[in-house]
Amino acid sequence: MQAQQTLRSARSVTTIDLILLAAIVALALVTRLWFWQVQARSGAVPPGDPEEYYRAAIHMLHGGYHDTGKWLRPPVYPAFLALLLPPTRMNVAGALLLQACVLGIGTLVFYASGTQLFGRVTGMVTTLLAALFVPLASYASSLYAEALFVTLLVIGLALIDRALVRNSTRAACGAGVLLALAALTRAVGLYLIPLAAVWIAWRMRHGGSLSIGMGLSDTRLRRVARSKDHGAHIHPSSDVGEGAWKDTGKDASQSEQHIMSDKSDRLEIRSYQLAISLILGALLVVGPWAARNYLAHGRVILSDTNGGISMWYGTVRDDAEEKAGEARLAAVPNLADRQSLAIQMAWENIRHDPARFLARMRFKIASLYALQTRSYAVGDVISIDSRGAPLVQNAGEYRLSMTLLADVQYVALIILAIGGVCFMPHPARAIPTLLWVGLATLLAVLTIGHPRLRLPIVASVLPFAAYALVRLPAGWRHIRQLPRDRRSYMALSGVMVFLALIVSMRYIPWGAGMWYAVPGRSALEAGDLRQAETLLALAHDAHPDNPLRVIDLADLRLAQGDDRAALSLYRRAAEMERRSLYAQAMRAITGAYLAMPDEAAAGLAAIDDYWRSGNDLLEWAWTTRRRPAPDRVVPGDPMALGLYAGFAPATPDLAVGRWTLGEGRVRVRGGCGALAVQLRGPSGRRVDISIDDWGIRKRMIMNGEQQEVRLALSGIRECEFGPELTVHIVSETGLLDLERAPWYTGVAVYEVRVER
């Protein structure tokens, strides 16, 4: 009885715990809201995965699902997004703000996971690590499923441990439900369910629950038995060389305290009952989705149809093969058959050249575990400008200082996690997490080695990193005994393998260039152009193959007023890295400065070919373009990039102009005549047009046809000098076209001009 009371006391949460936990959750909210403010305020929907999730959510709100895309996406994240959009009046930025708040509070799952494995103190530290980990915070406010997937995965793994420790079929069923929800968020989690079931069945058949026989010595078991007889509170301890670091606190004792609370009749549970409960829980979630897919597509689709196509992409040998293969896949209307064909094409490539496939596996693993700083080292930064500001929403890319911080966190967490797994009291409790890490790595090897899969890998091992961090002082006190402990060599081997994956010779020339580039950029921002020219030239000479060093020189020439030289350098940087949105955007803006419409069109076309000129790019260009505005602006015209914002991407119904997202802005050079705005909107929609803070405004009711609104400018002070004016166009929004353009738009703006 006394032992049971002690166990309940160890598990109870004190007032101080609640205060600390609330403070950590508040910190998590602050970090996520900061990232939202930096990367998600534009309300743009990036192309690729985010657009597919968004389209699926919009279809859900209209009673269907997006079944006509390149592949079928799993439904949980679109359903989550569909819940967030209506309260914000279908505003994507508002929905992402709510998402950041929900997932910020969702860091509590890390407390549950750490507490389940190691106790309250480790649970608290795990939550703190999750609150501060940069990639996890940034993905919380992006249109990607990773942050939600991590939340479901972590609590699912914690419930697996709880099921094994307590022989609980309820926990096993709950784990199955949560892992299935994770699998219907990101399909990579689907294969973890049978792996976890096999592990549970094997563990129960050969070793019983995890609270019995999990690395406990006979001496410890006898001590536990005596504690039950005499009601004593056990403080297990051992030297580093014998079992675990000495631990008289609640963290290390909790696992053995479970032994005192488990009743002997639980040991009679049949070996496979927990595994069956987990599978049944998963079927409760996956079953209805699979049945729906069978009715819609005539095939069994358990999660999505993306895996086979990703596997084929991982075997493609050149651009011509990729283009031909995509055309071949697009000709197959059934999404399941399309995936089957992709798998067949992938195996054909593997059989044709197995050596090449095996050789590329190494690069895929390196891509999965590589540092994010490597993008700066090789110059393939896509969405960050030379000032460190994001051009578009692209979670996972940050300014250099934030990238370095994220990499320091990543390396430290992985090293700590390796130590935590090797030195934890009962290493078998780490098996479900290690199964996930191995599975994720294998799937990356078989597909494209996408670095976004690294986030759920790192997040899943946070409890072990936290445990190592908590036990670090005790380990330091016993540091002399570590060489005699074979687990030290296991941990060292794991760390060496990890370091081998992230080390690259590319950092050497990059570091040499950055030695001059950092002070050179500082001099450029301070206006010291002579010093900047000297340093940036040295940086380029040290690392001439890096397009970022060419961009530095282009920015310098632009600051010096040599637009033609700047354009030539931006074009050269874009040739070196065609995906550089900054090089392409500055090519378009500089082409507009030089009145070269072909150059501006080429830059914008390159952006639309790889990405999309959505409102995130428009908002960035609005703050970047510095030259005087013209008398006439046509939204969507490449020459007008930086002169309009708050607009949707190009839509097939408009050859000229663009639709606003409800609050559009256009910048023009003023005068003393009249402002004319040509626009169109659904019949009955009200639109308010105003000019800065001059009190000039007009409301119109749209009639479904193209209309022109005119506002007198004579009331503007010093209008004869042509001051720059910002025209605000505000209206209600509605769905434009569910299939072709699923954006919630206001009115179409064809032209804004000033008549003198």
XYZ file of C-alpha atoms in Angstrom, residues 170-703:
534
model
C -6.654 0.270 -24.059
C -3.294 2.009 -24.484
C -2.406 -0.340 -27.343
C -5.670 0.440 -29.104
C -5.102 4.166 -28.543
C -1.607 3.826 -29.974
C -3.074 2.152 -33.049
C -5.594 4.967 -33.490
C -2.955 7.690 -33.164
C -0.413 5.959 -35.398
C -3.149 5.471 -37.992
C -4.021 9.167 -37.787
C -0.319 9.896 -38.255
C -0.271 7.556 -41.268
C -3.238 9.435 -42.735
C -1.286 12.647 -42.217
C 1.962 11.453 -43.784
C 1.849 8.027 -45.415
C 5.385 7.209 -44.258
C 3.881 6.396 -40.871
C 1.724 3.595 -42.271
C 4.494 0.998 -42.242
C 5.264 1.700 -38.594
C 1.965 0.130 -37.524
C 2.778 -3.487 -38.528
C 6.363 -3.063 -37.303
C 5.116 -1.907 -33.905
C 2.611 -4.768 -33.749
C 5.322 -7.342 -34.501
C 7.595 -5.844 -31.851
C 4.816 -5.845 -29.245
C 3.919 -9.466 -30.000
C 7.547 -10.575 -29.852
C 8.192 -8.665 -26.639
C 5.138 -10.030 -24.869
C 5.833 -13.571 -25.990
C 9.517 -13.637 -25.065
C 9.900 -11.176 -22.237
C 6.563 -10.112 -20.860
C 5.795 -6.479 -20.204
C 8.551 -3.884 -20.299
C 8.368 -3.452 -16.549
C 9.641 -7.024 -16.086
C 12.937 -8.308 -17.350
C 14.009 -5.239 -19.281
C 17.651 -5.201 -18.335
C 17.012 -5.540 -14.602
C 19.500 -7.729 -12.824
C 18.400 -10.537 -10.531
C 19.623 -8.473 -7.610
C 17.341 -5.636 -8.578
C 14.382 -7.948 -8.960
C 14.974 -9.334 -5.487
C 15.197 -5.792 -4.123
C 11.919 -4.937 -5.799
C 10.300 -8.047 -4.367
C 11.481 -7.115 -0.887
C 10.112 -3.617 -1.350
C 6.679 -5.032 -2.086
C 6.849 -7.212 1.003
C 7.974 -4.456 3.338
C 6.400 -1.415 1.678
C 9.762 0.274 1.223
C 10.453 2.951 -1.387
C 13.195 1.747 -3.712
C 15.860 4.117 -5.043
C 17.602 2.002 -7.698
C 21.219 2.790 -8.343
C 24.185 1.340 -10.125
C 27.548 2.476 -11.269
C 28.030 3.577 -14.846
C 29.946 0.429 -15.610
C 27.246 -1.840 -14.198
C 23.928 -0.671 -15.528
C 22.927 2.967 -15.390
C 24.182 6.159 -13.846
C 23.377 6.468 -10.191
C 19.891 7.855 -9.895
C 18.024 8.512 -6.673
C 15.553 10.888 -8.307
C 12.090 10.330 -9.661
C 13.196 9.922 -13.296
C 15.179 6.680 -13.012
C 12.978 5.178 -10.295
C 9.701 5.521 -12.147
C 10.275 2.548 -14.472
C 10.933 0.210 -11.546
C 8.057 1.685 -9.571
C 5.765 0.368 -12.314
C 6.788 -3.087 -11.141
C 5.269 -2.428 -7.741
C 1.957 -1.294 -9.243
C 1.467 -4.039 -11.825
C -0.627 -6.859 -10.479
C 0.443 -10.404 -11.062
C -2.704 -11.294 -12.983
C -1.622 -8.985 -15.829
C 1.197 -11.381 -16.628
C -1.413 -13.894 -17.769
C -2.542 -11.752 -20.706
C -2.153 -13.627 -23.923
C 0.975 -12.833 -25.900
C -0.732 -11.326 -28.921
C -3.551 -9.391 -27.282
C -1.729 -6.057 -27.239
C -0.607 -6.411 -30.845
C -4.145 -7.264 -31.943
C -5.498 -4.271 -30.022
C -3.029 -1.981 -31.791
C -4.007 -3.336 -35.216
C -7.716 -3.024 -34.413
C -7.238 0.577 -33.308
C -5.456 1.334 -36.571
C -8.181 -0.372 -38.612
C -10.823 1.808 -36.959
C -9.144 4.819 -38.584
C -7.671 3.450 -41.807
C -10.654 1.237 -42.646
C -13.196 3.978 -43.459
C -10.645 5.882 -45.558
C -9.674 2.733 -47.484
C -13.357 1.904 -48.050
C -14.004 5.420 -49.325
C -11.064 5.143 -51.719
C -12.277 1.781 -53.003
C -15.675 3.263 -53.787
C -14.126 6.319 -55.461
C -11.259 4.664 -57.354
C -12.072 0.967 -57.451
C -8.758 0.121 -55.785
C -7.527 -0.412 -52.232
C -5.633 2.734 -51.176
C -4.712 2.672 -47.492
C -3.254 6.179 -47.251
C -2.138 7.921 -50.455
C -0.688 7.232 -53.902
C 2.438 9.325 -53.537
C 4.933 6.681 -52.417
C 5.321 4.830 -55.697
C 5.802 8.018 -57.690
C 8.373 9.288 -55.187
C 10.198 5.983 -55.520
C 10.291 6.408 -59.295
C 11.559 9.992 -58.956
C 14.402 8.580 -56.877
C 15.535 6.415 -59.806
C 15.192 8.942 -62.645
C 18.454 9.416 -64.522
C 17.968 12.677 -66.437
C 15.480 15.429 -67.280
C 14.376 13.790 -70.520
C 13.472 10.563 -68.725
C 11.627 12.513 -66.046
C 9.586 14.435 -68.602
C 8.712 11.309 -70.580
C 7.830 9.384 -67.425
C 5.579 12.148 -66.113
C 3.709 12.187 -69.421
C 3.317 8.417 -69.238
C 1.970 8.625 -65.685
C -0.387 11.494 -66.498
C -1.994 9.337 -69.190
C -3.214 6.885 -66.507
C -6.472 8.263 -65.051
C -6.776 5.946 -62.044
C -4.540 7.181 -59.221
C -3.864 3.705 -57.824
C -2.960 2.371 -61.269
C -0.744 5.413 -61.735
C 1.145 4.514 -58.564
C 1.473 0.884 -59.694
C 2.923 2.038 -63.000
C 5.373 4.310 -61.174
C 6.576 1.395 -59.030
C 6.976 -0.716 -62.155
C 9.005 2.044 -63.828
C 11.155 2.393 -60.710
C 11.954 -1.329 -60.602
C 12.786 -1.271 -64.307
C 15.346 1.460 -63.668
C 16.779 -0.425 -60.689
C 17.114 -3.670 -62.652
C 18.683 -1.812 -65.560
C 21.424 -0.292 -63.387
C 21.423 -1.687 -59.824
C 24.921 -0.358 -59.122
C 23.786 3.193 -59.763
C 20.784 2.772 -57.479
C 22.946 1.395 -54.670
C 25.494 4.168 -55.123
C 22.787 6.821 -54.908
C 21.513 5.377 -51.640
C 24.494 6.934 -49.896
C 23.666 10.367 -51.279
C 20.024 10.013 -50.286
C 20.969 9.212 -46.697
C 23.355 12.164 -46.715
C 20.579 14.367 -48.096
C 18.249 13.228 -45.324
C 20.688 13.901 -42.486
C 22.724 16.769 -43.974
C 22.988 20.138 -42.270
C 20.710 22.863 -43.568
C 23.757 25.121 -43.828
C 24.826 22.999 -46.775
C 22.355 24.943 -48.941
C 24.417 28.068 -48.305
C 27.663 26.175 -48.843
C 26.637 25.009 -52.325
C 24.550 28.090 -53.134
C 21.245 26.330 -53.813
C 19.244 28.552 -51.456
C 15.844 28.917 -53.077
C 13.630 31.253 -51.098
C 15.865 33.556 -49.019
C 17.099 36.878 -50.359
C 20.546 38.343 -49.764
C 19.250 40.276 -46.731
C 17.987 37.080 -45.114
C 14.293 37.761 -45.747
C 12.051 35.029 -47.211
C 10.736 35.666 -50.715
C 8.128 32.919 -50.489
C 6.775 30.495 -47.901
C 9.223 27.607 -47.891
C 9.457 25.984 -44.466
C 12.918 24.638 -43.790
C 14.848 27.560 -45.303
C 15.875 30.427 -43.041
C 18.314 33.292 -42.965
C 21.894 32.141 -42.402
C 22.012 32.982 -38.686
C 18.797 31.053 -38.023
C 20.030 28.166 -40.178
C 23.227 27.943 -38.143
C 21.186 27.928 -34.929
C 18.936 25.171 -36.282
C 21.977 23.092 -37.235
C 23.618 23.546 -33.836
C 20.376 22.387 -32.220
C 20.115 19.454 -34.627
C 23.657 18.196 -34.037
C 23.410 18.606 -30.263
C 20.037 16.849 -30.081
C 21.135 13.868 -32.167
C 24.355 13.401 -30.174
C 22.431 13.652 -26.904
C 19.775 11.253 -28.196
C 22.412 8.681 -29.140
C 23.823 8.915 -25.632
C 20.361 8.768 -24.101
C 19.435 5.599 -25.984
C 22.723 3.887 -25.132
C 22.688 4.778 -21.432
C 18.973 4.654 -20.631
C 18.074 2.166 -17.869
C 16.021 -0.093 -20.142
C 17.191 0.284 -23.773
C 14.470 -2.015 -25.112
C 11.951 0.759 -24.416
C 13.634 2.715 -27.214
C 12.928 -0.010 -29.791
C 9.646 1.483 -31.165
C 11.366 4.828 -31.724
C 14.403 3.162 -33.292
C 12.082 1.189 -35.565
C 10.610 4.484 -36.724
C 14.046 6.044 -37.315
C 15.170 3.011 -39.303
C 11.936 2.913 -41.288
C 12.106 6.620 -42.146
C 15.717 6.265 -43.255
C 14.872 3.237 -45.395
C 11.964 5.031 -47.067
C 14.212 8.010 -47.790
C 16.750 5.664 -49.381
C 14.086 4.024 -51.546
C 12.514 7.319 -52.654
C 14.100 10.759 -52.978
C 15.798 11.284 -49.610
C 13.635 14.308 -48.860
C 15.105 16.355 -45.982
C 11.610 17.163 -44.650
C 11.548 13.626 -43.268
C 14.361 14.630 -40.910
C 11.982 16.639 -38.700
C 9.866 13.664 -37.507
C 13.064 11.673 -36.987
C 14.594 14.315 -34.725
C 11.305 15.021 -32.948
C 10.818 11.350 -32.093
C 14.171 11.144 -30.271
C 13.739 14.332 -28.223
C 12.825 12.385 -25.028
C 16.130 10.502 -25.221
C 18.063 13.725 -25.792
C 16.287 15.240 -22.801
C 17.134 12.209 -20.656
C 20.817 12.496 -21.575
C 20.717 16.204 -20.768
C 19.156 15.551 -17.363
C 21.660 12.800 -16.561
C 24.672 14.742 -17.843
C 25.782 15.986 -14.386
C 25.684 12.441 -12.992
C 27.595 11.190 -16.005
C 30.241 13.858 -15.506
C 30.740 12.744 -11.913
C 31.401 9.191 -13.147
C 33.378 10.171 -16.234
C 36.382 8.059 -15.256
C 34.254 4.928 -15.373
C 32.973 5.544 -18.895
C 35.970 3.923 -20.677
C 35.149 0.672 -18.859
C 31.530 0.692 -20.028
C 30.849 -0.886 -23.424
C 27.876 1.435 -23.876
C 30.331 4.318 -24.151
C 31.764 2.725 -27.273
C 28.292 2.105 -28.676
C 27.451 5.778 -28.194
C 30.783 6.870 -29.663
C 30.226 4.664 -32.717
C 26.772 6.130 -33.255
C 28.095 9.670 -32.981
C 30.901 8.928 -35.446
C 28.432 7.537 -37.997
C 26.231 10.602 -37.613
C 29.149 13.010 -37.991
C 30.276 11.135 -41.099
C 26.872 11.827 -42.644
C 26.925 15.578 -42.033
C 30.588 16.425 -42.700
C 31.340 17.773 -46.178
C 34.399 19.244 -47.863
C 32.144 21.885 -49.398
C 32.215 23.836 -46.150
C 35.915 24.667 -46.596
C 35.681 26.962 -49.672
C 32.363 28.303 -48.412
C 33.969 29.253 -45.103
C 36.823 30.943 -46.951
C 34.339 32.994 -48.951
C 32.204 33.851 -45.931
C 35.287 35.239 -44.178
C 35.054 38.171 -46.597
C 31.357 38.019 -47.490
C 30.039 38.736 -43.986
C 31.947 42.019 -43.481
C 31.400 42.816 -47.157
C 27.615 42.569 -46.816
C 27.785 44.646 -43.634
C 29.725 47.350 -45.467
C 27.199 47.260 -48.319
C 24.266 47.694 -45.944
C 26.111 50.541 -44.205
C 26.647 52.317 -47.539
C 30.434 51.896 -47.613
C 30.503 50.811 -51.253
C 34.277 50.984 -51.679
C 34.959 48.659 -48.750
C 32.099 46.400 -49.847
C 33.539 46.111 -53.356
C 36.947 45.053 -52.040
C 35.593 42.449 -49.636
C 32.901 41.008 -51.907
C 35.409 40.624 -54.742
C 37.677 38.667 -52.387
C 34.705 36.539 -51.302
C 33.904 35.733 -54.923
C 37.518 34.863 -55.684
C 37.597 32.504 -52.695
C 34.441 30.668 -53.801
C 33.620 31.500 -57.442
C 31.355 28.464 -57.948
C 28.822 29.653 -55.381
C 25.987 31.672 -56.980
C 25.452 33.531 -53.696
C 28.820 35.235 -54.160
C 27.726 36.326 -57.648
C 24.506 37.693 -56.142
C 26.595 39.710 -53.665
C 28.373 41.384 -56.573
C 25.059 41.991 -58.345
C 23.629 43.707 -55.255
C 26.771 45.825 -55.084
C 26.453 46.939 -58.715
C 22.794 47.781 -58.146
C 23.715 49.908 -55.130
C 26.360 51.645 -57.247
C 23.716 52.508 -59.848
C 25.140 50.242 -62.557
C 21.865 48.513 -63.439
C 23.152 46.804 -66.576
C 26.091 45.208 -64.791
C 23.742 44.160 -61.980
C 21.330 42.578 -64.468
C 24.158 40.653 -66.106
C 25.271 39.285 -62.740
C 21.728 38.359 -61.665
C 21.320 36.536 -64.967
C 24.599 34.719 -64.393
C 23.570 33.675 -60.871
C 20.256 32.408 -62.235
C 22.113 30.324 -64.809
C 24.236 28.810 -62.039
C 21.161 28.025 -59.904
C 17.924 28.298 -61.867
C 15.823 27.724 -58.722
C 17.155 30.872 -57.029
C 13.972 32.898 -56.738
C 15.938 35.944 -55.598
C 18.163 35.963 -58.676
C 15.151 35.534 -60.959
C 13.055 38.155 -59.151
C 15.863 40.716 -59.171
C 16.380 39.921 -62.834
C 12.735 40.880 -63.427
C 12.880 44.000 -61.239
C 16.169 45.215 -62.728
C 14.823 44.530 -66.219
C 11.883 46.783 -65.337
C 14.295 49.491 -64.141
C 16.022 49.326 -67.543
C 12.721 49.265 -69.494
C 13.530 45.782 -70.820
C 10.184 43.926 -70.820
C 11.650 40.748 -72.328
C 14.156 40.440 -69.494
C 11.488 41.103 -66.866
C 9.182 38.537 -68.477
C 11.972 35.945 -68.603
C 12.698 36.366 -64.892
C 9.045 36.068 -63.880
C 8.497 33.121 -66.243
C 11.414 31.287 -64.622
C 9.794 31.826 -61.223
C 6.425 30.547 -62.444
C 8.107 27.572 -64.079
C 9.670 26.388 -60.821
C 7.538 28.081 -58.150
C 4.732 30.625 -58.531
C 4.406 34.393 -58.343
C 1.927 34.293 -55.476
C 1.257 36.934 -52.878
C 4.255 35.949 -50.758
C 6.542 36.930 -53.636
C 4.445 40.039 -54.321
C 4.695 41.182 -50.690
C 8.454 40.682 -50.743
C 8.809 42.609 -54.003
C 6.599 45.401 -52.581
C 9.207 46.053 -49.871
C 12.201 45.536 -52.194
C 11.518 47.712 -55.232
C 12.881 51.205 -54.581
C 12.558 53.097 -57.871
C 9.728 55.607 -58.537
C 6.408 54.137 -59.633
C 5.028 54.796 -63.141
C 1.723 56.443 -64.069
C 0.154 53.127 -65.095
C 0.331 49.708 -63.433
C -1.139 46.453 -64.720
C -1.170 43.787 -61.968
C 0.452 40.628 -63.284
C 2.621 42.453 -65.814
C 6.283 41.427 -65.270
C 7.256 45.097 -65.512
C 5.015 45.809 -62.503
C 6.623 43.384 -60.036
C 6.979 45.267 -56.759
C 4.184 47.721 -57.566
C 1.219 45.605 -56.456
C 0.527 43.224 -53.559
C -2.398 41.428 -51.971
C -3.223 39.571 -55.192
C -3.849 35.932 -56.085
C -1.646 34.012 -58.538
C -2.393 34.239 -62.245
C -5.701 32.572 -63.119
C -6.815 31.088 -66.453
C -9.821 33.418 -66.746
C -7.667 36.576 -66.967
C -5.308 37.282 -69.844
C -4.543 40.687 -68.304
C -4.728 41.698 -64.653
C -5.140 39.724 -61.433
C -7.700 39.032 -58.734
C -7.216 40.576 -55.312
C -7.253 38.452 -52.156
C -9.697 40.881 -50.565
C -7.219 43.672 -49.782
C -5.127 44.630 -52.796
C -2.612 47.478 -53.025
C -1.211 49.197 -56.103
C 1.523 51.836 -56.155
C 1.418 54.579 -58.845
C 2.866 58.045 -59.418
C 0.252 60.658 -58.602
C -0.849 63.861 -60.273
C -3.577 66.474 -60.127
C -5.935 64.798 -62.588
C -7.894 61.622 -61.889
C -7.160 58.076 -60.819
C -8.831 55.438 -63.003
C -9.194 51.828 -61.874
C -10.542 49.182 -64.233
C -11.941 46.173 -62.426
C -14.549 43.426 -62.470
C -16.267 41.407 -59.781
C -19.263 39.168 -59.163
C -22.582 40.932 -59.400
C -23.547 42.602 -56.125
C -20.073 42.574 -54.564
C -19.092 45.844 -52.890
C -15.609 47.242 -53.365
C -14.024 50.188 -51.552
C -11.219 52.095 -53.274
C -9.126 54.565 -51.296
C -5.814 56.406 -51.617
C -3.454 56.348 -48.645
C -4.642 58.628 -45.835
C -5.911 61.463 -48.005
C -9.564 60.767 -47.288
C -10.205 60.012 -50.967
C -12.395 56.947 -51.244
C -15.222 55.555 -53.293
C -17.513 52.538 -53.014
C -18.901 50.685 -55.987
C -21.228 47.737 -56.466
C -20.007 45.270 -59.065
C -22.356 44.202 -61.867
